[in-house]
Short mmCIF file of C-alpha atoms and ligand atoms in Angstrom, two decimals:
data_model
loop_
_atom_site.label_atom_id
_atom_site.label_comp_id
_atom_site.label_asym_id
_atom_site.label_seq_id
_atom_site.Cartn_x
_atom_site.Cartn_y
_atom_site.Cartn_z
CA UNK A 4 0.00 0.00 0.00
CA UNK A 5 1.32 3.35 -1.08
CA UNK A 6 1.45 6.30 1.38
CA UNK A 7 2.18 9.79 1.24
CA UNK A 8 2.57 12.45 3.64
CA UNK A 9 3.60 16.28 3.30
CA UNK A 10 3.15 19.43 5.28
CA UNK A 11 3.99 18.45 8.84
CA UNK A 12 6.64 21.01 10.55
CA UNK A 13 7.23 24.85 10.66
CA UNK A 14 10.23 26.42 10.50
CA UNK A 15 10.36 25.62 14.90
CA UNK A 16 10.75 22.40 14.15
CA UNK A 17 9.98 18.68 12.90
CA UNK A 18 11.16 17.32 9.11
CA UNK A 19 7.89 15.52 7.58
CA UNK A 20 10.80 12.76 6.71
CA UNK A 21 11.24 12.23 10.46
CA UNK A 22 7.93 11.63 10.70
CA UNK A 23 8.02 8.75 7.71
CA UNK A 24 10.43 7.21 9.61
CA UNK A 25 8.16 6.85 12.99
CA UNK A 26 5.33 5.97 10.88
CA UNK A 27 7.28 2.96 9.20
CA UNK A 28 9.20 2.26 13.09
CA UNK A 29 5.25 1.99 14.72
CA UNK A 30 3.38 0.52 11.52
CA UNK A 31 5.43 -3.18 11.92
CA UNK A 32 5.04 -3.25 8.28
CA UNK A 33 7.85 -3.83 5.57
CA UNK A 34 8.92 -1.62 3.43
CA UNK A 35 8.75 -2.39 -0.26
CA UNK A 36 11.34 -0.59 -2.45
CA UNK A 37 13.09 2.67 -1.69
CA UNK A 38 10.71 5.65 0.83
CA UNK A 39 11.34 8.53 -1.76
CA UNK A 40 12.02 12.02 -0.89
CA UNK A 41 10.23 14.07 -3.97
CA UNK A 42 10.94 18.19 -3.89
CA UNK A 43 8.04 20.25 -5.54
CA UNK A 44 8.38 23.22 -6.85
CA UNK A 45 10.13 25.20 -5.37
CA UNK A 46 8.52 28.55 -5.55
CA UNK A 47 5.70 27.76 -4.10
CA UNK A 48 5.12 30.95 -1.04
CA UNK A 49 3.56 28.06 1.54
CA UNK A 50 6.67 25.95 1.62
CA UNK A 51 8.51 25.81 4.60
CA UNK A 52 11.68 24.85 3.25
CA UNK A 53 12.53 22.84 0.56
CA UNK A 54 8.88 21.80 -0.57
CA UNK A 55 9.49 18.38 -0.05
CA UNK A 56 6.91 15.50 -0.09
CA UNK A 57 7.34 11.59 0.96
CA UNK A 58 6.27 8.31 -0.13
CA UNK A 59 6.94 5.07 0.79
CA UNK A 60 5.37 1.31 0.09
CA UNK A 61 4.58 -0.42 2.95
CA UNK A 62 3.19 -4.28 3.12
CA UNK A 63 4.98 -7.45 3.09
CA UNK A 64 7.71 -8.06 1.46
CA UNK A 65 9.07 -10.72 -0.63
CA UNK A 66 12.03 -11.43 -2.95
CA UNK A 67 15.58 -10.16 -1.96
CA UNK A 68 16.26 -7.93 0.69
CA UNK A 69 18.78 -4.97 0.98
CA UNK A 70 19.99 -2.99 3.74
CA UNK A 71 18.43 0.54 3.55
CA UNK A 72 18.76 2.12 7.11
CA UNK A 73 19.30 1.56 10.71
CA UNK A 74 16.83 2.68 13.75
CA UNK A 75 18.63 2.27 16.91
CA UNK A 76 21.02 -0.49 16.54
CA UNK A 77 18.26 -2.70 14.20
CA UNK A 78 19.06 -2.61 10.19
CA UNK A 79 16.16 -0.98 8.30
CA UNK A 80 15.74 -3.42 5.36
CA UNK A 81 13.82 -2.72 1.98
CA UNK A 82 12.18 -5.76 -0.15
CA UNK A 83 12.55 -5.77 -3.71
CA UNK A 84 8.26 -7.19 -4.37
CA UNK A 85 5.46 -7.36 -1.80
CA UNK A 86 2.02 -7.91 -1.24
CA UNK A 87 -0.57 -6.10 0.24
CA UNK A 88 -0.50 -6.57 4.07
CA UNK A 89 -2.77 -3.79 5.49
CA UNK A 90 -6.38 -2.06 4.07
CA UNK A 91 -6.22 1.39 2.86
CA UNK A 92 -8.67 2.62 6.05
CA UNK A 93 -6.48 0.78 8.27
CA UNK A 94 -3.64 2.50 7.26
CA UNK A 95 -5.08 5.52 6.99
CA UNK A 96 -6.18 4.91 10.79
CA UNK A 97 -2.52 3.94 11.94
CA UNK A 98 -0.85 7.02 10.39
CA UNK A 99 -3.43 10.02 11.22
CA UNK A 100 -2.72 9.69 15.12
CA UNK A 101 0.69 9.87 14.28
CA UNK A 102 0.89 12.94 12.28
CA UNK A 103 -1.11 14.59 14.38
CA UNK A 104 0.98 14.18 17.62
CA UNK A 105 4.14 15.30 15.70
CA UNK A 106 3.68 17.82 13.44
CA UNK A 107 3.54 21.37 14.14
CA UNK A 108 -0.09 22.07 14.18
CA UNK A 109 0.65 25.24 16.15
CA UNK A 110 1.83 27.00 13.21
CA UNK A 111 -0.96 28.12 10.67
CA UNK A 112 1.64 27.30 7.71
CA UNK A 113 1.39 23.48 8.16
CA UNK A 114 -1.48 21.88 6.52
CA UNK A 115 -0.83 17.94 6.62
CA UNK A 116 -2.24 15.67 4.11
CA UNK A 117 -2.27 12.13 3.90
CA UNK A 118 -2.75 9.76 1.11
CA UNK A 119 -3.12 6.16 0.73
CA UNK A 120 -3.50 4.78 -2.73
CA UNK A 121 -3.21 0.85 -3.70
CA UNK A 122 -0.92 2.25 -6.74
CA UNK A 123 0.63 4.49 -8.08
CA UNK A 124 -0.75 7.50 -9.49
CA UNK A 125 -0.74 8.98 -13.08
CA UNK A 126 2.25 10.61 -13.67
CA UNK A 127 0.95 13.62 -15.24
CA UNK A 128 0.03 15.15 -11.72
CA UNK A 129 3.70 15.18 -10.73
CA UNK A 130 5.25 17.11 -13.57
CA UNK A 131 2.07 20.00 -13.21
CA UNK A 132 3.49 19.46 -8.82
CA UNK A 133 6.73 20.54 -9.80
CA UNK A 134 6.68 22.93 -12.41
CA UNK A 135 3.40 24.54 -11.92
CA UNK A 136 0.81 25.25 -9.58
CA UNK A 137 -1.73 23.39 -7.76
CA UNK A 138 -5.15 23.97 -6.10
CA UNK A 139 -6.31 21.47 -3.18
CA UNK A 140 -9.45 21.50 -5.49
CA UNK A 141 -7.25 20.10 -8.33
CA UNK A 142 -5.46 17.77 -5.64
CA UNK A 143 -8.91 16.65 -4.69
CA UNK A 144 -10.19 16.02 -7.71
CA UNK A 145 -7.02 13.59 -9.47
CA UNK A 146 -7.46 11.69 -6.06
CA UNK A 147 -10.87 11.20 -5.93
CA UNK A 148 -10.61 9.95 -9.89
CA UNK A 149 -7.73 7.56 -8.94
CA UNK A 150 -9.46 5.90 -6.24
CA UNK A 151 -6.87 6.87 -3.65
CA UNK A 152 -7.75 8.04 0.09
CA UNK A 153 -6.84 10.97 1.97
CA UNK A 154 -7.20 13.08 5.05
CA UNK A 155 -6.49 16.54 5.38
CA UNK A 156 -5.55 17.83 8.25
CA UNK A 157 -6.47 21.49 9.00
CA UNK A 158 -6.49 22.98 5.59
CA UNK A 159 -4.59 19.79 4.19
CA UNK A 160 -3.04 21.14 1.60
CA UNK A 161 -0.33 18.46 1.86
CA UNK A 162 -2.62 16.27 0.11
CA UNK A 163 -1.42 18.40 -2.99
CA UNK A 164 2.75 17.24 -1.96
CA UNK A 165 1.59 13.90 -1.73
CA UNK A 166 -0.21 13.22 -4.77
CA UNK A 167 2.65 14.48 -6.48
CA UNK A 168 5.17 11.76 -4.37
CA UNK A 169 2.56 8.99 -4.99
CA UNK A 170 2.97 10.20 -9.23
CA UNK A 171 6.74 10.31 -9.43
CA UNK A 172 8.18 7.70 -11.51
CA UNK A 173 11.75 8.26 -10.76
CA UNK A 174 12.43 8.27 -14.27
CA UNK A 175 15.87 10.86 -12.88
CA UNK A 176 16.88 10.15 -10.34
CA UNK A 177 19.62 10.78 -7.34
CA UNK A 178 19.32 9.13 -3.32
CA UNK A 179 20.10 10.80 -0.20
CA UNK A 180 20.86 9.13 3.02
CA UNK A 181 19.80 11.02 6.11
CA UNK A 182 20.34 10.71 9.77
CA UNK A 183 18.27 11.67 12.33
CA UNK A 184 18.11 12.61 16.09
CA UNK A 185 14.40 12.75 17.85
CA UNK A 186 14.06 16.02 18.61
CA UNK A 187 17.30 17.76 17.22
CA UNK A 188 21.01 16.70 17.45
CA UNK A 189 23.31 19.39 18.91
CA UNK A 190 25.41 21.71 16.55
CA UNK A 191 28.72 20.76 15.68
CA UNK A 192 31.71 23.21 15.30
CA UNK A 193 32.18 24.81 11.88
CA UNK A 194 35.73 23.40 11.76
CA UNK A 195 34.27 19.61 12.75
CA UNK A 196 31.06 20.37 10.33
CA UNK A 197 33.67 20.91 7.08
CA UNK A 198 36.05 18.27 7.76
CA UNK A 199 32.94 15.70 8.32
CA UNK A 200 31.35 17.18 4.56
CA UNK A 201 34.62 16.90 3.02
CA UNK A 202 35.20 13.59 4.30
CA UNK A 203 31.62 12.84 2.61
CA UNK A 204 32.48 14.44 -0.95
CA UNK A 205 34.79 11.42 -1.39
CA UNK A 206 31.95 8.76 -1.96
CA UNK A 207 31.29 7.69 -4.93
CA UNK A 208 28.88 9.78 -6.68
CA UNK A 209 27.99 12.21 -3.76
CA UNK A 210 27.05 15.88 -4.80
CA UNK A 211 26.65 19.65 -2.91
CA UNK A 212 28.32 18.37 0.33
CA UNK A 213 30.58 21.65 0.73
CA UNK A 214 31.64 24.61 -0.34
CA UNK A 215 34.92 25.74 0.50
CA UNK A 216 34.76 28.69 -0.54
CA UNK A 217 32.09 30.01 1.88
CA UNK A 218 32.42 27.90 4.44
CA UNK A 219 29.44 26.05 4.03
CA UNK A 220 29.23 22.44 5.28
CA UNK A 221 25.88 21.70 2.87
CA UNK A 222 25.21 18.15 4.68
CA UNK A 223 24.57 20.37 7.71
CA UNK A 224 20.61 21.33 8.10
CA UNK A 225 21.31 25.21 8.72
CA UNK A 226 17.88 25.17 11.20
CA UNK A 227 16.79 22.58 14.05
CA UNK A 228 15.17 19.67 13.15
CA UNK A 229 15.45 15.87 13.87
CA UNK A 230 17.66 15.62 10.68
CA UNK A 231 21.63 15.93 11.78
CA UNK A 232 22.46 15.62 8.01
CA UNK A 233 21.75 14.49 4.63
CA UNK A 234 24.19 13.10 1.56
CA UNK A 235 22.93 13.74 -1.41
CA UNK A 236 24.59 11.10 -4.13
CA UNK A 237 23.56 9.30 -7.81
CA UNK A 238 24.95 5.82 -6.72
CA UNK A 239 23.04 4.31 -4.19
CA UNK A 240 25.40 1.17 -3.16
CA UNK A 241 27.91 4.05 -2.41
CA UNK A 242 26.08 5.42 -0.01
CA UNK A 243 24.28 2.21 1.44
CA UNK A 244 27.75 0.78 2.11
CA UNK A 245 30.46 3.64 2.62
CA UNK A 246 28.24 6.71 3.57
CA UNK A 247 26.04 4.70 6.20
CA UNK A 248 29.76 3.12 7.31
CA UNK A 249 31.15 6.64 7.25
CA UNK A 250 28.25 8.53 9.33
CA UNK A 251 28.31 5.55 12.03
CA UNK A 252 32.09 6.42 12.22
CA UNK A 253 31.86 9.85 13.01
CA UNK A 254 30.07 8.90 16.27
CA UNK A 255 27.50 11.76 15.97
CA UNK A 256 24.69 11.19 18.08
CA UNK A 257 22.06 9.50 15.75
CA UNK A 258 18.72 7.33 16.09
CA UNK A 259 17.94 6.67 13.06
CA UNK A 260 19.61 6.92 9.07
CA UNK A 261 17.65 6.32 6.36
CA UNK A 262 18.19 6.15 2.54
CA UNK A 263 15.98 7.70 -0.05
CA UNK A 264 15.39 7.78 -3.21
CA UNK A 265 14.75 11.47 -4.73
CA UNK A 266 14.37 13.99 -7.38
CA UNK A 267 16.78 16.05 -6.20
CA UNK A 268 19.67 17.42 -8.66
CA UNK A 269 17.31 16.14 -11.45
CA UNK A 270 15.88 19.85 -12.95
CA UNK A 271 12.67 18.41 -12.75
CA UNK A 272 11.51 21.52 -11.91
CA UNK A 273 12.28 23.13 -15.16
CA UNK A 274 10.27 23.79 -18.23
CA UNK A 275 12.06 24.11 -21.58
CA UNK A 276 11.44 26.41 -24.37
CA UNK A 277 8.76 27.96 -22.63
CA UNK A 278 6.10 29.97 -25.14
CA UNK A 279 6.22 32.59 -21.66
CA UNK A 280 7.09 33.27 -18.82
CA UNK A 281 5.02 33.49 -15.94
CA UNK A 282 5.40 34.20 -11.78
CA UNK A 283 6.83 31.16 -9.47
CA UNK A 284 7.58 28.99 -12.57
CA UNK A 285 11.19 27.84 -13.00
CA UNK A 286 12.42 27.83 -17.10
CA UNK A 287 14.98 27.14 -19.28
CA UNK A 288 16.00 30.25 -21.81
CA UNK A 289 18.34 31.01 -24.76
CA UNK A 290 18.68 34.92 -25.83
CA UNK A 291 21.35 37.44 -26.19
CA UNK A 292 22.78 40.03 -24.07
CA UNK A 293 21.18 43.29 -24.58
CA UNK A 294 22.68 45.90 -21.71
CA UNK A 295 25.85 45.39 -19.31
CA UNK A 296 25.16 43.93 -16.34
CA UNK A 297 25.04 46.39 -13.27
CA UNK A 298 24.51 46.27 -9.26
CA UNK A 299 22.56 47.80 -6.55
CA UNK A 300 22.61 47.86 -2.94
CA UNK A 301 22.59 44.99 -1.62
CA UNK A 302 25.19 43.50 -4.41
CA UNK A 303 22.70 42.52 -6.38
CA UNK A 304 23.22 41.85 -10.28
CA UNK A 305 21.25 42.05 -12.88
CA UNK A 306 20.82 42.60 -16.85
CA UNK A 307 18.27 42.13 -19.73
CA UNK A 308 18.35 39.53 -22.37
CA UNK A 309 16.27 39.88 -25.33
CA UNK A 310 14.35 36.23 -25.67
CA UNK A 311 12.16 35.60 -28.29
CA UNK A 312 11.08 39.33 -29.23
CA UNK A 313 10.65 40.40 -25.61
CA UNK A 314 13.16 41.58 -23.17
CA UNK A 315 13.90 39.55 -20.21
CA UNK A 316 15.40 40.79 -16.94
CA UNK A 317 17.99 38.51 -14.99
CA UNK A 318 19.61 38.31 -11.91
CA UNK A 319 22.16 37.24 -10.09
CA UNK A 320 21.57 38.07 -6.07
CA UNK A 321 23.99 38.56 -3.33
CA UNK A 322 23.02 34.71 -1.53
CA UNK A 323 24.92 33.35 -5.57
CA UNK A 324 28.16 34.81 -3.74
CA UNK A 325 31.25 34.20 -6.64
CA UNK A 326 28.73 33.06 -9.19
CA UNK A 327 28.04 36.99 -9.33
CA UNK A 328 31.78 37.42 -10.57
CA UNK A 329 30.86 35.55 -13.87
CA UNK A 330 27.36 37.51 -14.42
CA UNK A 331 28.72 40.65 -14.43
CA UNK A 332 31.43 39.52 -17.28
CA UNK A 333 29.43 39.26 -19.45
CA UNK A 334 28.70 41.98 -22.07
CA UNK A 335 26.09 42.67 -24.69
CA UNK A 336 26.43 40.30 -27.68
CA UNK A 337 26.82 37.00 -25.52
CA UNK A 338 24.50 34.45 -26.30
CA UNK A 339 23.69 32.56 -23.18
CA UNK A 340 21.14 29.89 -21.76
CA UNK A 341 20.10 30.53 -18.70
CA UNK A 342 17.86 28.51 -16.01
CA UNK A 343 15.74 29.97 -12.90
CA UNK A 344 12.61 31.13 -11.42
CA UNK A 345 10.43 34.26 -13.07
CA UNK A 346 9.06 35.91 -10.41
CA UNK A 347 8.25 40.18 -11.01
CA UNK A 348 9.49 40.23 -14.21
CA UNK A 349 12.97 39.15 -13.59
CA UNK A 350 14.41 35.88 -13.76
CA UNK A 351 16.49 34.20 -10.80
CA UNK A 352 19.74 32.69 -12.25
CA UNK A 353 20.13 29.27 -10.89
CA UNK A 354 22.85 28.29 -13.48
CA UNK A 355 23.83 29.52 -16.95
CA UNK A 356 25.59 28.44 -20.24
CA UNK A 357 27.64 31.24 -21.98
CA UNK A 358 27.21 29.23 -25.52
CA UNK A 359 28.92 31.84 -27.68
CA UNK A 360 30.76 35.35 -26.71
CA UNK A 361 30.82 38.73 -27.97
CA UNK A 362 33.70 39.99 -28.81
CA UNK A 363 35.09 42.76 -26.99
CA UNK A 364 36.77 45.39 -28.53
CA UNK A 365 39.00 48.32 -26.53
CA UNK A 366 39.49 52.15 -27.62
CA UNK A 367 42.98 53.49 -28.26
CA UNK A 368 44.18 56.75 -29.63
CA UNK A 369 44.42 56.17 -33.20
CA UNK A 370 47.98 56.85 -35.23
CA UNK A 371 47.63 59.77 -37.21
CA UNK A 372 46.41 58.89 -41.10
CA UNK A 373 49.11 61.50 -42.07
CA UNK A 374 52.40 61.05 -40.47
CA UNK A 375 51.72 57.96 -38.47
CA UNK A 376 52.57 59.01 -35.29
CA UNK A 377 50.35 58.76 -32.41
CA UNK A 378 47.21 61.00 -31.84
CA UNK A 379 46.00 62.57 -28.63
CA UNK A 380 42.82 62.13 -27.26
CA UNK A 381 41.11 64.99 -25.86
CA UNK A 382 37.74 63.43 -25.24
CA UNK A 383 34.54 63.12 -26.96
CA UNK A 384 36.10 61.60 -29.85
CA UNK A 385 38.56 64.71 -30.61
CA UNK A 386 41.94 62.98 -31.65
CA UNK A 387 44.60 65.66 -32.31
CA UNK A 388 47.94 64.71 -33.55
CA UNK A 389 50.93 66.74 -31.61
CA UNK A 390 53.56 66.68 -34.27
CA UNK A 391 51.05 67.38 -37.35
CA UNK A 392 47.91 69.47 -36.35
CA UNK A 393 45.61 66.44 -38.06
CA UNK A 394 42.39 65.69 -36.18
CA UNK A 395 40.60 62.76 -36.59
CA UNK A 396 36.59 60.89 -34.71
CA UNK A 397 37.72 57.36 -35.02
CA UNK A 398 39.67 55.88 -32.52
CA UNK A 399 41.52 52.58 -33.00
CA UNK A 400 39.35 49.22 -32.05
CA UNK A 401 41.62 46.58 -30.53
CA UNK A 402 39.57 42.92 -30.20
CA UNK A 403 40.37 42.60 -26.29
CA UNK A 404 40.96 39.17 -24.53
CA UNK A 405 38.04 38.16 -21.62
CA UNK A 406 38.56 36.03 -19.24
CA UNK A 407 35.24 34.73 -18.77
CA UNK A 408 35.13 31.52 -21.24
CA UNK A 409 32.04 29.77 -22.84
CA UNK A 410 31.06 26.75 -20.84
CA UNK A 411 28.49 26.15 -18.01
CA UNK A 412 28.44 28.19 -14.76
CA UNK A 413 26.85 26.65 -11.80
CA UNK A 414 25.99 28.63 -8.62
CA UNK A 415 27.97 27.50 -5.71
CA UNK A 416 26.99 24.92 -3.77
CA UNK A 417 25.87 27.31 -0.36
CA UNK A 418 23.29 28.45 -3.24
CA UNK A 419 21.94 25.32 -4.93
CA UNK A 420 18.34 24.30 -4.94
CA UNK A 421 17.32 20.71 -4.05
CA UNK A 422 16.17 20.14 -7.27
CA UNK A 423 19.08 22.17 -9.45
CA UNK A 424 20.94 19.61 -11.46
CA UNK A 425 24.69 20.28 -11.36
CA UNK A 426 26.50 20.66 -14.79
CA UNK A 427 28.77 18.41 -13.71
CA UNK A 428 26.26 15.30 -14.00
CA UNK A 429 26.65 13.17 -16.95
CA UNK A 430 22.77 11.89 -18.41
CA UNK A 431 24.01 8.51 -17.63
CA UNK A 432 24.77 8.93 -14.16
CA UNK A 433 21.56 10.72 -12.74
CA UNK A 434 20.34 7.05 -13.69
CA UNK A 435 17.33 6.64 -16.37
CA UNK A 436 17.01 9.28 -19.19
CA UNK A 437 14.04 11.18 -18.02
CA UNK A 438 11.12 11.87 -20.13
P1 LIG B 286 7.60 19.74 4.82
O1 LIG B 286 8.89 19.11 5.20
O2 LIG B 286 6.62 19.90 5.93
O3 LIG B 286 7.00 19.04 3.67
P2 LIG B 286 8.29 21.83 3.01
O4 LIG B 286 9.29 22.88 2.91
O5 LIG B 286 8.49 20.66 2.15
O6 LIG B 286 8.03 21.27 4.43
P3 LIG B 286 5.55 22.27 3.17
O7 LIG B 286 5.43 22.78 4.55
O8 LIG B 286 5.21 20.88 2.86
O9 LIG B 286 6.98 22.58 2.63
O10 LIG B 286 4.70 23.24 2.27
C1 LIG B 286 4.53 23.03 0.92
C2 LIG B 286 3.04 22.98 0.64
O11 LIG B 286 2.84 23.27 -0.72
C3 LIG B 286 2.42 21.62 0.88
O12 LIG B 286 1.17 21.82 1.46
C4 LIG B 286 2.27 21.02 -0.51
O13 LIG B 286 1.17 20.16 -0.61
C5 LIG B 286 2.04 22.26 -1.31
N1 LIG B 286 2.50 22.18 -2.70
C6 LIG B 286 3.53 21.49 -3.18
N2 LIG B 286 3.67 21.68 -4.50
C7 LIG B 286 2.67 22.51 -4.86
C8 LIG B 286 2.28 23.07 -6.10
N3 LIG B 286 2.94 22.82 -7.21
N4 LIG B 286 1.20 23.88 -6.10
C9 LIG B 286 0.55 24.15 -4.96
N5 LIG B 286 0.86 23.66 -3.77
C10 LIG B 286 1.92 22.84 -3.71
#
C-alpha cells in the first residue's frame, strides 16, 4: 500500500521525513522498495523549506532484501516485491494519530495531508506538482478519480505534496541518506562540520556536500530539526555501504539513518522552451545580451536579455556569492542559456551556459592617417595629432581578450536548490534518461 505524507513542521521544528520514519518504526510493516524524498516546486510561497513530499510502500515483502537504514542499533531493510499486508482505512487509521501528535499544528503554515493509494498514481500530476501550480481543489479532484484516500488535516493542503510523491516515476533520479536525532542533534563546530562534509564528498557519486569557498558544510541542516544531516549522491550502493559506514564512524549522536530515493539534482523543476514566462515557474532560456550587467545595494546583479522578441530581466543576487563574478562579465552580444525562477518580471539565475561570446573590442588613440605618429585624445572623440595638427573621430578598435570563457556556470553549492541539477552530471549517471 502506497502512502504519502507532506506538510507536517514549521520552520520551529519537525522534518515531515522524520515523521516517515516513525510511521514505518510503529506501523510493523515492511517496506517495499526505496521511501522517496520528492521536492516540488520550489517557488511555491507556503513551503517551509525545501517543498518536499514523501512516499513510501509499505506491506509485506518478498524477494531479496537490501539494507536501507538503521533505527537504533536494528538494520532498516527494503524488499525488492510485496504484497498487500494492510487495508487502505487501516492504514489511513494507523498514520493520522501519528501525524497529528508530531507535526507542528501550532503554526498556521502546516497543513498535513495524507494519502493512501493501492498504486501508483498517473504521472501527469507530478510534472504539473513541480513545475506549476496546484489547487487542493485540483489535488482533490485527481485523487478522488484515482481511487486513492486521503485526510487533510487542518487545511490539508499536503494532500497536494503527496499526490505528487505517490505520481513520481523516478524516471531521474539521485538518493540521499539522512540521519536523524528525535528532537534535534546538537550543533557541531564549523571546523568539525567541514572536515565531516569533506570527508563525505569522497563517496562515490555524492554531490553539494561543501563549499569551500564560503564555508558552508551543505550536509549540515542550517535550522533545528530531527535531521543531523543528509548526503545527497547518484549511486546508491555508495552510499548504502560507505556513507552509512562513514556517518556511524563519526560517532555523531544519531537514532535513526535512512536512505531515499529522490528527485533532487534532477531539474525536474524546469520547463524548456517555454512559449512565456510566468510568476513562481522555473524555465529554461536562450537569448542574447542586450545591456551590461550592473549592481545595486545589496550586491545585487542584474541585466536584460532579449528572448524571443521580448526583453527579459535577470539576476544574479547577493546569496549566488562568486557566481556573481561571472554575471557581471558578461557583455552585450553574448548568447547565453540561462535557467531559474520568473518571479516580477525578472528571472532568478540558478545556473547559466555562456554558448557563444561577444567579442570585446577596446578604444585606443588612433595613429595619425598623415604622419603615423600617435594622436591625442582629448575626449569626446577629438583625436589631435601633436607633431602634425591632423584631427581625426575614429579611434583605433583593438579585439580585447576576456577572461570569462564559454562553458556552463553553476551557482555554488551554499546556493543550490534541491532540485538544481549540477552541470557536472553526466545523463548517464543521474540514472534513467528522463522523459
Ligand atoms: P515539509 O517538510 O513539511 O514538507 P516543506 O518545505 O516541504 O516542508 P511544506 O510545509 O510541505 O513545505 O509546504 C509546501 C506545501 O505546498 C504543501 O502543502 C504542498 O502540498 C504544497 N504544494 C507542493 N507543490 C505545490 C504546487 N505545485 N502547487 C501548490 N501547492 C503545492
Amino acid at each position: 500500500m502506497y502512502l504519502a505524507i507532506d506538510d507536517t513542521d514549521s520552520s520551529r521544528g519537525m522534518c515531515t521525513t522524520f515523521l516517515l520514519t516513525e510511521i514505518i518504526e510503529r506501523s510493523g510493516l515492511d517496506i517495499i522498495g526505496m521511501p522517496a524524498l520528492v521536492r516540488l516546486n520550489p517557488t511555491v510561497p507556503f513551503k517551509t523549506r525545501g517543498n518536499g513530499a514523501l512516499r513510501v510502500n509499505l506491506g509485506r515483502g518478498e524477494g531479496q532484501t537490501r539494507r536501507i537504514g538503521v533505527f537504533g542499533n536494528r538494520p532498516v531493510r527494503a524488499f525488492q516485491h510485496g504484497s498487500e499486508a494492510i487495508a487502505e482505512r487501516d492504514l489511513i487509521d494507523m498514520v493520522e494519530p501519528v501525524v497529528r501528535e508530531f507535526a507542528e499544528l501550532g503554526d498556521d503554515n502546516t497543513n498535513p495531508g495524507i494519502v493512501v493509494s493501492r498504486q501508483e498514481l498517473p504521472e501527469e500530476f507530478y510534472w504539473r506538482a513541480v513545475q506549476d501550480f496546484l489547487t487542493l481543489d485540483d489535488a482533490e479532484e485527481f485523487l478522488r478519480k484515482h481511487g486513492a484516500s486521503y485526510v487533510r488535516i487542518k487545511k490539508g493542503r499536503g494532500i497536494i505534496g503527496s499526490a505528487a510523491a505517490l505520481s513520481w516515476r523516478g524516471g531521474r533520479k539521485t538518493y540521499e541518506l539522512l540521519a536523524y536525532r528525535y528532537p534535534h542533534g546538537e550543533p557541531l563546530p564549523l571546523d568539525r562540520r567541514m572536515s565531516m562534509a569533506s570527508e563525505a564528498n569522497t563517496i562515490p557519486g555524492t554531490f553539494n556536500n561543501v563549499d569551500r569557498n564560503n564555508m558552508h558544510a551543505a550536509i549540515f541542516p542550517s535550522e533545528k530539526t530531527p535531521v543531523i544531516l543528509g548526503i545527497r549522491g547518484r549511486d546508491p550502493e555508495a552510499l548504502l555501504g560507505q556513507g552509512m559506514d562513514m556517518v556511524t564512524s563519526w560517532n555523531v549522536d544519531h537514532d535513526r539513518i535512512l536512505v531515499y530515493e529522490s528527485n533532487q539534482g534532477t531539474d525536474d523543476h524546469i520547463i524548456e522552451n517555454p512559449v512565456k514566462l510566468q510568476d513562481y515557474h522555473t524555465y529554461r532560456i536562450t537569448g542574447r545580451v542586450i545591456s551590461s550587467p550592473y549592481s545595486i545595494r545589496g550586491s545585487h546583479y542584474f541585466c536584460n536579455i532579449l528572448w524571443k522578441e521580448s526583453t527579459v530581466k535577470i539576476a544574479a543576487f547577493e546569496p549566488t556569492k562568486e557566481f556573481r563574478q561571472i554575471f557581471r562579465q558578461m557583455i552585450p552580444g553574448d548568447m547565453i542559456t540561462v535557467y531559474g525562477s520568473f518571479s516580477s518580471g525578472t528571472i532568478n539565475v540558478e545556473k547559466l551556459d555562456l554558448m557563444r561570446r561577444a567579442r570585446l573590442y577596446g578604444k585606443s588613440s588612433p595613429a595619425c592617417p598623415a604622419c603615423h605618429k600617435p594622436m591625442e585624445n582629448h575626449g569626446n572623440g577629438d583625436y589631435r595629432c601633436p607633431t602634425c595638427g591632423e584631427r581625426q573621430k575614429i579611434p583605433h578598435y583593438t579585439v580585447v581578450d576576456r577572461s570569462l570563457s564559454e562553458g556552463h556556470y553553476d551557482v555554488p553549492v551554499i546556493a543550490r536548490r534541491h532540485l538544481s541539477r549540477p552541470f557536472d552530471f553526466s545523463a548517464q549517471t543521474v540514472g534513467g534518461t528522463g522523459r
